[in-house]
CSV table of C-alpha atoms in Angstrom, one decimal:
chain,number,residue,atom,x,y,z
A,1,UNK,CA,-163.5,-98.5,-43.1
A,2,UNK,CA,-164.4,-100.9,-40.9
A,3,UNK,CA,-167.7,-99.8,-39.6
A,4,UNK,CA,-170.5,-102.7,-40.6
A,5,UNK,CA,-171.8,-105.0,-37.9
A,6,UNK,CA,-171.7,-108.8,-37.9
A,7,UNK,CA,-175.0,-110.4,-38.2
A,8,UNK,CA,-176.8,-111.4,-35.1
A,9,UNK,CA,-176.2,-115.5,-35.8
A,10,UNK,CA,-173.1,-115.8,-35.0
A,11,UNK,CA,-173.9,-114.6,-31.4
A,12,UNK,CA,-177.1,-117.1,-31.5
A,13,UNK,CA,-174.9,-120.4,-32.5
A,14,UNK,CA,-172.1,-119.7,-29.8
A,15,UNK,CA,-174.8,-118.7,-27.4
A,16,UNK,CA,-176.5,-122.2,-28.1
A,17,UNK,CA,-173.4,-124.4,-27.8
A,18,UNK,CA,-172.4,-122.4,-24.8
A,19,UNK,CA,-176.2,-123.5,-23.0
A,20,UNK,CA,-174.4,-127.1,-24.0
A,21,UNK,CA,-171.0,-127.1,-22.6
A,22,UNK,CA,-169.7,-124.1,-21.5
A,23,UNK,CA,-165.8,-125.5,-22.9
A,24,UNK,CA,-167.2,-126.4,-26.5
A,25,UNK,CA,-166.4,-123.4,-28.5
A,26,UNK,CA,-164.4,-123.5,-31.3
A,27,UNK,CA,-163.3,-120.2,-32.4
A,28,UNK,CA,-161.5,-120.3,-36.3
A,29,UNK,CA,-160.1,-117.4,-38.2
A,30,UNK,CA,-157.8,-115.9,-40.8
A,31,UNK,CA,-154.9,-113.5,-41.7
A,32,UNK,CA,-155.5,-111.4,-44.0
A,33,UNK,CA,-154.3,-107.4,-44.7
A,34,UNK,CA,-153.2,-106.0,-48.1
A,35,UNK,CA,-151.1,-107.3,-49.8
A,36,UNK,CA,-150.3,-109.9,-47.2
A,37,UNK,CA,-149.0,-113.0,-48.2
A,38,UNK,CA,-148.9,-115.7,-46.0
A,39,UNK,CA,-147.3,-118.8,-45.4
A,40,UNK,CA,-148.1,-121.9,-43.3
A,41,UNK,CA,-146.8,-122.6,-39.8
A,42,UNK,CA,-147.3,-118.9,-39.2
A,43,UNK,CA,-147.6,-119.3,-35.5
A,44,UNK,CA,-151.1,-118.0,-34.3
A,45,UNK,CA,-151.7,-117.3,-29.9
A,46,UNK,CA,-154.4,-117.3,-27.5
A,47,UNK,CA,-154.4,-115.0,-24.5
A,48,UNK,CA,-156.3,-114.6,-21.4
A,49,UNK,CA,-154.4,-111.5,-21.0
A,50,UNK,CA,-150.7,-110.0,-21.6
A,51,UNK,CA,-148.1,-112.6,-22.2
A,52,UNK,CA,-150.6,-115.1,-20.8
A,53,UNK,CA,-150.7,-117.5,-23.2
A,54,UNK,CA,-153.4,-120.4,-23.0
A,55,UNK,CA,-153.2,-122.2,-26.5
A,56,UNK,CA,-151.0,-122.1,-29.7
A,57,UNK,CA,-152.0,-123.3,-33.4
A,58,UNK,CA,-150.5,-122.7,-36.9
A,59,UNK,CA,-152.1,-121.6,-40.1
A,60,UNK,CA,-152.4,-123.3,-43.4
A,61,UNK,CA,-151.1,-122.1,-46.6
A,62,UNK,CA,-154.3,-119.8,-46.9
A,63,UNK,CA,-154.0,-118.4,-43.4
A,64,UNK,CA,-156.4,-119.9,-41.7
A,65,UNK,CA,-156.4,-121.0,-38.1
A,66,UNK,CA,-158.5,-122.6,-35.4
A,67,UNK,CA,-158.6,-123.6,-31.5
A,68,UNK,CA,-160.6,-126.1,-30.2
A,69,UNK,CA,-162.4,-126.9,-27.3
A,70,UNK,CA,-162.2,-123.4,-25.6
A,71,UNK,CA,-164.0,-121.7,-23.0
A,72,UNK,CA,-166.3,-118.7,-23.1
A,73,UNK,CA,-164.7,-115.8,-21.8
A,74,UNK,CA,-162.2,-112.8,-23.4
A,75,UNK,CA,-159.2,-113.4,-25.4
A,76,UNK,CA,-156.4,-111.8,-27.6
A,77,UNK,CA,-155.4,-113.5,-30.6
A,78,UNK,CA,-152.1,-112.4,-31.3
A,79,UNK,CA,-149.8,-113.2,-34.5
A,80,UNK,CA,-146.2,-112.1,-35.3
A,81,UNK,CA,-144.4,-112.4,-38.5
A,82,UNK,CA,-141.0,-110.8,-39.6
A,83,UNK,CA,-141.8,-107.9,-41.6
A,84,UNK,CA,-144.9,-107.1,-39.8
A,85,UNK,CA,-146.4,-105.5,-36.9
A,86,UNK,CA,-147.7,-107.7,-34.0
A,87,UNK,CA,-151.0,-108.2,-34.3
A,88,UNK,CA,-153.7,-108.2,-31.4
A,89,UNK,CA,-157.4,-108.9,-32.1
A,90,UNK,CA,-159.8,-108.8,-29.3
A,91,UNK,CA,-163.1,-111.7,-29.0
A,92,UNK,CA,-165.2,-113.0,-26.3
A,93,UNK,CA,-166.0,-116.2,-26.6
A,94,UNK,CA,-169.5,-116.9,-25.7
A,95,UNK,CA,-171.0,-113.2,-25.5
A,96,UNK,CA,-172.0,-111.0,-28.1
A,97,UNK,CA,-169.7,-111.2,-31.2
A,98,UNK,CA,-171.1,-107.7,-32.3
A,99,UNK,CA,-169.0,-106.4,-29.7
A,100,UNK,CA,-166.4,-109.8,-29.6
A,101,UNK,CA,-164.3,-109.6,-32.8
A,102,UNK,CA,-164.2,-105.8,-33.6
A,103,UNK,CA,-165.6,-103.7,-36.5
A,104,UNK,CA,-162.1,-104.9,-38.3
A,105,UNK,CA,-163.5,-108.2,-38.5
A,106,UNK,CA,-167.3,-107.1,-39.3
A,107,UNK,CA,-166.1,-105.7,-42.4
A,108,UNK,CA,-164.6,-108.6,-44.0
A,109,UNK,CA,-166.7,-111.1,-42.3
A,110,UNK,CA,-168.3,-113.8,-45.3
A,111,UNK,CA,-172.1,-113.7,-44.1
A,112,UNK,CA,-172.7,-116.9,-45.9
A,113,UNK,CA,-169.9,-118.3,-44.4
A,114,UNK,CA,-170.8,-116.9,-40.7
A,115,UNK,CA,-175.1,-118.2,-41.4
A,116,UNK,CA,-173.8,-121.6,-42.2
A,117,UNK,CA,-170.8,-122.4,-38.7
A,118,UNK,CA,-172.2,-124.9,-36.8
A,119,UNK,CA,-173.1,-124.9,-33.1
A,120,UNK,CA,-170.0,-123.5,-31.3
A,121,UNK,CA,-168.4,-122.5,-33.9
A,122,UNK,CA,-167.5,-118.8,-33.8
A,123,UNK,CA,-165.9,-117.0,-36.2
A,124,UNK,CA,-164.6,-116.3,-38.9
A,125,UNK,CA,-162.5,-113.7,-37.1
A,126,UNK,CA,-160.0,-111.8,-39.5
A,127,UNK,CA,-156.4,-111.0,-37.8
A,128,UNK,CA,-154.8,-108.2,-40.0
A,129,UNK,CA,-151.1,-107.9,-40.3
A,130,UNK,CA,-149.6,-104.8,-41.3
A,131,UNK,CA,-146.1,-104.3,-43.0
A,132,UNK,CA,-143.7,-102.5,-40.9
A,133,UNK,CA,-143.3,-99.2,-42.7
A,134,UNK,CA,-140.3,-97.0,-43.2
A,135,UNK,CA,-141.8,-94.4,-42.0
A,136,UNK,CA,-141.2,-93.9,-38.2
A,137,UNK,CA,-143.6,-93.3,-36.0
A,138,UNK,CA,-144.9,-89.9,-34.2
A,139,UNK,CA,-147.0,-91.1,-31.5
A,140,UNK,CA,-145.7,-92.1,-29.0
A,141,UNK,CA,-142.7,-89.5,-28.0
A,142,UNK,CA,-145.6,-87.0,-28.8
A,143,UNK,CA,-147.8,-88.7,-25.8
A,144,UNK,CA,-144.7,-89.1,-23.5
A,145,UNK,CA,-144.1,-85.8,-23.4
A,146,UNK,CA,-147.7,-84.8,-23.5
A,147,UNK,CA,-149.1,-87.3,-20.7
A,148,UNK,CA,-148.3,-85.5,-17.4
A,149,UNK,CA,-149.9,-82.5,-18.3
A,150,UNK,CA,-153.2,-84.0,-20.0
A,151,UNK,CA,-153.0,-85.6,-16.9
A,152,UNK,CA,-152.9,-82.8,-14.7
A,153,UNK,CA,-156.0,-81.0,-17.1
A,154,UNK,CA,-158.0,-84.1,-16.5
A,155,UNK,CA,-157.8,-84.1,-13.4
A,156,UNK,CA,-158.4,-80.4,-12.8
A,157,UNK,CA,-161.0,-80.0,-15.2
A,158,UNK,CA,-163.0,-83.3,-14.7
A,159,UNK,CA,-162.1,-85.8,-12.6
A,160,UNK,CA,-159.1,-88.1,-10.9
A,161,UNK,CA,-161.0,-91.1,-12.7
A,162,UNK,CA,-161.0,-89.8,-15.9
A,163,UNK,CA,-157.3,-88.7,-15.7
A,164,UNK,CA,-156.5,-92.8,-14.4
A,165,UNK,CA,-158.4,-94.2,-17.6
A,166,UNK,CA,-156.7,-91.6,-19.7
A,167,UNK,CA,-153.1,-93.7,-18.2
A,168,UNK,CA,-154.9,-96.7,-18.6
A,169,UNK,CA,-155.3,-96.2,-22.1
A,170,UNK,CA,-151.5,-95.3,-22.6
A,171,UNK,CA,-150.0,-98.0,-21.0
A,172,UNK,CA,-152.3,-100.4,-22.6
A,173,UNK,CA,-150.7,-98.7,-25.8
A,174,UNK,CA,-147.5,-99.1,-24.9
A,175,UNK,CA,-148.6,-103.2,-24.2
A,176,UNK,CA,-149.8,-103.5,-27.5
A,177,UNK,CA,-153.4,-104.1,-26.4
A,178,UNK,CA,-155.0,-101.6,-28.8
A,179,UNK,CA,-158.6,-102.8,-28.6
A,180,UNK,CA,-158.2,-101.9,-24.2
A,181,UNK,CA,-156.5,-98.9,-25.3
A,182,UNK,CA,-159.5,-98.1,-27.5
A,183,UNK,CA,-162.0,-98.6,-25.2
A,184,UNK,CA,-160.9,-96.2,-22.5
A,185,UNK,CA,-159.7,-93.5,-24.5
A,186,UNK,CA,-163.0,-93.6,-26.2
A,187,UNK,CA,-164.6,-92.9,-23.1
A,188,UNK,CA,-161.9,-90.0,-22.1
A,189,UNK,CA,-162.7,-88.2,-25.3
A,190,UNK,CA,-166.9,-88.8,-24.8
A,191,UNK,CA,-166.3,-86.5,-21.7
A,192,UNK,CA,-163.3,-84.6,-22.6
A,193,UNK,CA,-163.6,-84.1,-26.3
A,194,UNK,CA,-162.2,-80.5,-26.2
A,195,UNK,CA,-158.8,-81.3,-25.5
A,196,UNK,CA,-156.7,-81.5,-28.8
A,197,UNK,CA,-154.2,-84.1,-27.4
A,198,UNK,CA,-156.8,-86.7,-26.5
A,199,UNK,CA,-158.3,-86.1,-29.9
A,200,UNK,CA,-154.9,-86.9,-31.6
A,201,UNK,CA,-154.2,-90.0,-28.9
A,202,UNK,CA,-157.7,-91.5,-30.1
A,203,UNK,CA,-156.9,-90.9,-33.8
A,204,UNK,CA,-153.3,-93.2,-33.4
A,205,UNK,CA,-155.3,-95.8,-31.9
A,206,UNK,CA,-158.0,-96.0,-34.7
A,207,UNK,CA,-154.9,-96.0,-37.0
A,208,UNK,CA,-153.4,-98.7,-35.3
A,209,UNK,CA,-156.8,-100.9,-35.2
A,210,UNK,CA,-156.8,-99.6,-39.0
A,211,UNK,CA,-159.6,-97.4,-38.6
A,212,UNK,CA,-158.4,-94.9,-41.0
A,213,UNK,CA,-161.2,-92.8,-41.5
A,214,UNK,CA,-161.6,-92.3,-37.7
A,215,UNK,CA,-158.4,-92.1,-37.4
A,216,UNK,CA,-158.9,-88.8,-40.1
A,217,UNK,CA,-161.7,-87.6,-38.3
A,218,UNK,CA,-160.0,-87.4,-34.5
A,219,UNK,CA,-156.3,-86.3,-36.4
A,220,UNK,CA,-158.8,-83.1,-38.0
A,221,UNK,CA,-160.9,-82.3,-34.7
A,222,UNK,CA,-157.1,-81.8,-32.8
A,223,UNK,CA,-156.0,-79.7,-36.2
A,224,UNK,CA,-159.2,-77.7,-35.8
A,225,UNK,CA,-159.2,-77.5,-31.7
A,226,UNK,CA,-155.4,-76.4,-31.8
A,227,UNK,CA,-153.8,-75.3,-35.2
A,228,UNK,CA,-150.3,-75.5,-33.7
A,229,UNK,CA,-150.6,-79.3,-32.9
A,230,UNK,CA,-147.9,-80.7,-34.9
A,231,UNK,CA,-148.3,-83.4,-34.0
A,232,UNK,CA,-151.8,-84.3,-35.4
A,233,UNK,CA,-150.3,-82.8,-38.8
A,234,UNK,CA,-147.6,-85.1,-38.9
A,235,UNK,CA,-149.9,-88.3,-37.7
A,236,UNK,CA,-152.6,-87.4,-40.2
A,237,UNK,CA,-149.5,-86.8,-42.8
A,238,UNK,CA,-148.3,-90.7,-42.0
A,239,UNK,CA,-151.9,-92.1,-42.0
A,240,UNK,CA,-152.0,-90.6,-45.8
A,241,UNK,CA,-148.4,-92.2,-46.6
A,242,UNK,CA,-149.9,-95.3,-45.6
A,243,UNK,CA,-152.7,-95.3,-46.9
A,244,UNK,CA,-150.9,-94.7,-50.3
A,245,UNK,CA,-148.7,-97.4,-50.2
A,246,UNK,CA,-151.5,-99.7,-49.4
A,247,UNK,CA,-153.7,-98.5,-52.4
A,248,UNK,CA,-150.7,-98.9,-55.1
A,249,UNK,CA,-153.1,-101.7,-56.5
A,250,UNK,CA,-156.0,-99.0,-57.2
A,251,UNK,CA,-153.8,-97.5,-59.8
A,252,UNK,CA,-151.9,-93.9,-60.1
A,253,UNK,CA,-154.4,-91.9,-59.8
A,254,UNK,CA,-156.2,-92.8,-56.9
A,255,UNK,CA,-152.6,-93.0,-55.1
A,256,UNK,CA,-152.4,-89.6,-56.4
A,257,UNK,CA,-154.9,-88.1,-55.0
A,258,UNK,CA,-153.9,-89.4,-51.3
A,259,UNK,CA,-150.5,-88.1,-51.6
A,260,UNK,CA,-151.8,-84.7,-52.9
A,261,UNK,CA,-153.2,-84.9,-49.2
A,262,UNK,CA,-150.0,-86.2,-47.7
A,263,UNK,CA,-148.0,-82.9,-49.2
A,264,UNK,CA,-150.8,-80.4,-48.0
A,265,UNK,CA,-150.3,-82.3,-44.6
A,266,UNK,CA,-146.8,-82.0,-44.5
A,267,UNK,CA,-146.0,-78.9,-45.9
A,268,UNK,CA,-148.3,-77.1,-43.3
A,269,UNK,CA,-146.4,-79.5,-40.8
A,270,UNK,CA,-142.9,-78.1,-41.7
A,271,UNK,CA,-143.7,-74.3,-41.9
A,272,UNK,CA,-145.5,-74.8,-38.5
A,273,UNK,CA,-142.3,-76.2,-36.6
A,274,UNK,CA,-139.2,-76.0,-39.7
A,275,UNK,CA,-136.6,-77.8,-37.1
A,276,UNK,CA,-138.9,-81.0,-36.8
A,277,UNK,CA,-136.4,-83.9,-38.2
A,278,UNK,CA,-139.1,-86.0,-38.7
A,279,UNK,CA,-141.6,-83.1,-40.6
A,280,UNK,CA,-138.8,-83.2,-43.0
A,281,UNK,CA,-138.6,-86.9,-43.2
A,282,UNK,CA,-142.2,-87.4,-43.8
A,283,UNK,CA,-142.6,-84.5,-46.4
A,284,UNK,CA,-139.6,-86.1,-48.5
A,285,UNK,CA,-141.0,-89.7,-48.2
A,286,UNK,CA,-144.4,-87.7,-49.5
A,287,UNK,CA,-142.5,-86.2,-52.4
A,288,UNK,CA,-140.4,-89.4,-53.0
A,289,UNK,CA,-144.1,-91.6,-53.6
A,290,UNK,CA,-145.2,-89.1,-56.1
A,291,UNK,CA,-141.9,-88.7,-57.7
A,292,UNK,CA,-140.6,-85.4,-56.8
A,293,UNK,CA,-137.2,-86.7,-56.3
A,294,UNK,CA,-135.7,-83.0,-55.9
A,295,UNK,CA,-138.0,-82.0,-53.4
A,296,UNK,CA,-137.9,-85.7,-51.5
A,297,UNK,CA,-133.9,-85.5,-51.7
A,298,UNK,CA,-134.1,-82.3,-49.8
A,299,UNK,CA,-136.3,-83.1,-47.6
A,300,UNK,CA,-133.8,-86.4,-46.4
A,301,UNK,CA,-131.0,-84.0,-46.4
A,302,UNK,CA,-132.5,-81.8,-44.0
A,303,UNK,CA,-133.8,-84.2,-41.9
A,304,UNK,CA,-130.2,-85.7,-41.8
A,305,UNK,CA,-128.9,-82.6,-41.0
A,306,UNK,CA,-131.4,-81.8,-38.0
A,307,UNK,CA,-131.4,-85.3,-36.6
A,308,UNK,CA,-129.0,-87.4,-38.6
A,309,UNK,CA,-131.8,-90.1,-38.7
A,310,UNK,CA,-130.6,-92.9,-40.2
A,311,UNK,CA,-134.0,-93.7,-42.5
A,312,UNK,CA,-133.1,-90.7,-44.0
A,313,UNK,CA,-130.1,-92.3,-45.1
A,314,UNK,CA,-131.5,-95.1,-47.0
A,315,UNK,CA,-134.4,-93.0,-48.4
A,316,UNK,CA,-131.4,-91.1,-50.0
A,317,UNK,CA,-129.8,-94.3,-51.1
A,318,UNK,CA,-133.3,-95.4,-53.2
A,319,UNK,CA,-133.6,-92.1,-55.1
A,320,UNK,CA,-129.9,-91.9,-56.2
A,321,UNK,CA,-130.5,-95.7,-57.3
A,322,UNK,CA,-133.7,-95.0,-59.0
A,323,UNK,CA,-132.0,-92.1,-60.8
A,324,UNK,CA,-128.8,-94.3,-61.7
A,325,UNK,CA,-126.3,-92.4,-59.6
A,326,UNK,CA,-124.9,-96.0,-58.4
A,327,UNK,CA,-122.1,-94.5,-56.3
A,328,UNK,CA,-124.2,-91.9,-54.5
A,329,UNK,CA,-126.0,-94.3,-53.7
A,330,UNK,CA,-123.6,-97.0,-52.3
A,331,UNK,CA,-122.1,-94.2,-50.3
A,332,UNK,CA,-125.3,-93.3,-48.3
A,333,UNK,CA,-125.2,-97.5,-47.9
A,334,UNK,CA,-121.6,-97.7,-46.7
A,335,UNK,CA,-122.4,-94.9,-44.7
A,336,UNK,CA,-125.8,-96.3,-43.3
A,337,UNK,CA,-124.0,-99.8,-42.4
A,338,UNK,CA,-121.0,-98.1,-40.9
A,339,UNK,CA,-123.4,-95.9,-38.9
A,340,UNK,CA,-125.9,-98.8,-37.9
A,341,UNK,CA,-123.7,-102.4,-37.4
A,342,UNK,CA,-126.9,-103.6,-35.4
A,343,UNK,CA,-129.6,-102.5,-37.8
A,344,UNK,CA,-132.5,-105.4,-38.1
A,345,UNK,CA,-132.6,-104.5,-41.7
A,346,UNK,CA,-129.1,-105.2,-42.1
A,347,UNK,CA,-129.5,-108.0,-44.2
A,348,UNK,CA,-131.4,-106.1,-46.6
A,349,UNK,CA,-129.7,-103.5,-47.1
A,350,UNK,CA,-126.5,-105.4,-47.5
A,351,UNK,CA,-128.6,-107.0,-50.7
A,352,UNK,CA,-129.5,-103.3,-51.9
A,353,UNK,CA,-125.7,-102.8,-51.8
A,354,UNK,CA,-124.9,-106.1,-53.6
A,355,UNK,CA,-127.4,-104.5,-56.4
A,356,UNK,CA,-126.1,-101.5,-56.5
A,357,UNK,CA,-122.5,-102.8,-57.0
A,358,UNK,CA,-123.8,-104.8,-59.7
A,359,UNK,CA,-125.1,-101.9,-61.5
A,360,UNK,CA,-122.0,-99.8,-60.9
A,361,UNK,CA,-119.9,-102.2,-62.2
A,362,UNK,CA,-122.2,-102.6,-65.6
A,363,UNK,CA,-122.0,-99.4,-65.9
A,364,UNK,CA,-119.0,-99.1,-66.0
A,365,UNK,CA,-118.4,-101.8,-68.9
């Protein structure tokens, strides 16, 4: 997804108000992401760079936003909402929007709407939230551990500059700034694109920018340039799993089909390393989707057992209440809460438990 190009107008009415008065942009835009739901007053930033912030503005009840009386140069407009990730979208006012509001943007972009902005309007740029998932992610301990010795084969292999962009593009990860992150690793992997880690470090970022099928594409060159990557296995694995909960609207086959891929993924990921905690985790959150219960609740229970991770707990806790086994379930709750007294998701899992007593108790009538 994610790969058509705004038209050329919306650089040509910037460029025009910006031969004006160089501080007469408006720049206006939207959240959107499936199946977001936004409210209004969801608070909406403008950065010059990290934490620098330069204006604020709220959305309205459709998520739309705008700043005023801005000037040209590069920004981040960041949004963060409970239950989603922080979002960072990168834009230049003033240059060329082709390059400005990303491909994300491109692809949603209204071309009727974008024809019609008046002079110095630019935009509309779309922000895309997306949910916090329950499955954890693989990434980053993967490139921690990885990172000194890419480093050390960059630098032996091509150059101390590549090596530096190759950090660059890590710690910009670790920032949040996925569209810098982007750029450089892009250009590590245009001279280095035999190296199976970078591959895999470029497919998280297209994830992250929600770039799936790149993301695929980079996830499959590290499979094919190093089978025992596990790593790329269990990334590709969790860009499947979220791809499938994002197309539960498309009906049960299509979801299907992706989950089909998930369990291919993820089965190849556990016989390749069988003491992975988290290869077990995302194989039973694969077989709980498709309704394998059996297989998921294994899964969890070995994942448990390897790292006592504490999603596995609560991934336990929904397949005994799916299957009615109300006090299997509020054990693996007690359990979780008694394990976790911090937990952000404390308050709802307290309201699964209050549920789940509930049923118990009907139950038992």
């Amino acid at each position: 997804m994610f790969r058509t190009v705004l038209l050329p107008v919306l650089w040509l009415a910037g460029a025009s108000a910006a031969a004006q008065n160089p501080g007469a942009f408006t720049l206006r835009g939207q959240i959107v992401g499936p199946p977001v739901q936004v409210s209004g007053n969801l608070e909406v930033v403008l950065e010059r760079s990290v934490d620098h912030s330069v204006a604020k503005t709220y959305t309205d009840s459709s998520g739309n936003f705008e700043f005023r009386n801005i000037e040209a140069g590069r920004y981040d407009v960041v949004v963060k909402a409970d239950g989603y990730e922080t979002a960072r979208q990168y834009v230049e006012v003033g240059n060329s929007l082709a390059d400005s509001v990303g491909l994300a943007a491109a692809e949603a972009a209204d071309p009727t709407a974008l024809a019609n902005a008046p002079p110095g309007v630019i935009g509309p740029i779309f922000v895309v939230l997306r949910r916090k998932s329950a499955i954890p992610g693989v990434e980053s301990d993967a490139e921690t551990e990885a990172a000194p010795a890419v480093i050390a084969e960059l630098t032996q292999k091509y150059s101390r500059k590549l090596a530096d962009e190759y950090a660059k593009a890590l710690e910009f990860n670790r920032k949040g700034e996925t569209g810098k992150a982007l750029e450089r690793m892009e250009f590590v992997v245009k001279q280095a694109a035999d190296l199976p880690v970078v591959r895999n470090s470029l497919g998280v970022l297209y994830q992250k920018a929600g770039r799936r099928r790149d993301a695929e594409r980079e996830y499959n060159a590290a499979r094919k340039l190093n089978p025992q990557l596990t790593a790329a296995l269990l990334n590709l694995g969790s860009l499947y799993l979220e791809e499938a909960e994002d197309s539960a609207a498309l009906g049960p086959i299509a979801t299907g089909r992706i989950l089909d891929d998930a369990l291919d993924v993820l089965e190849a990921a556990v016989k390749l390393q069988p003491d992975s905690a988290l290869a077990h985790y995302l194989l039973g959150v694969a077989n709980y989707q498709s309704s394998f219960d059996e297989e998921a609740e294994a899964g969890f229970k070995r994942a448990f057992e390897l790292e006592r991770m504490p999603p596995a707990r609560l991934m336990l806790a929904h397949i005994y209440a799916r299957q009615t086994k109300w006090t299997d379930a509020l054990t693996q709750l007690d359990a979780y809460l008694k394990e976790n007294p911090n937990s952000p998701d404390r308050a709802q899992v307290l309201e699964m438990r209050s549920k789940v007593v509930e049923d118990l108790q009907a139950g038992k009538k």
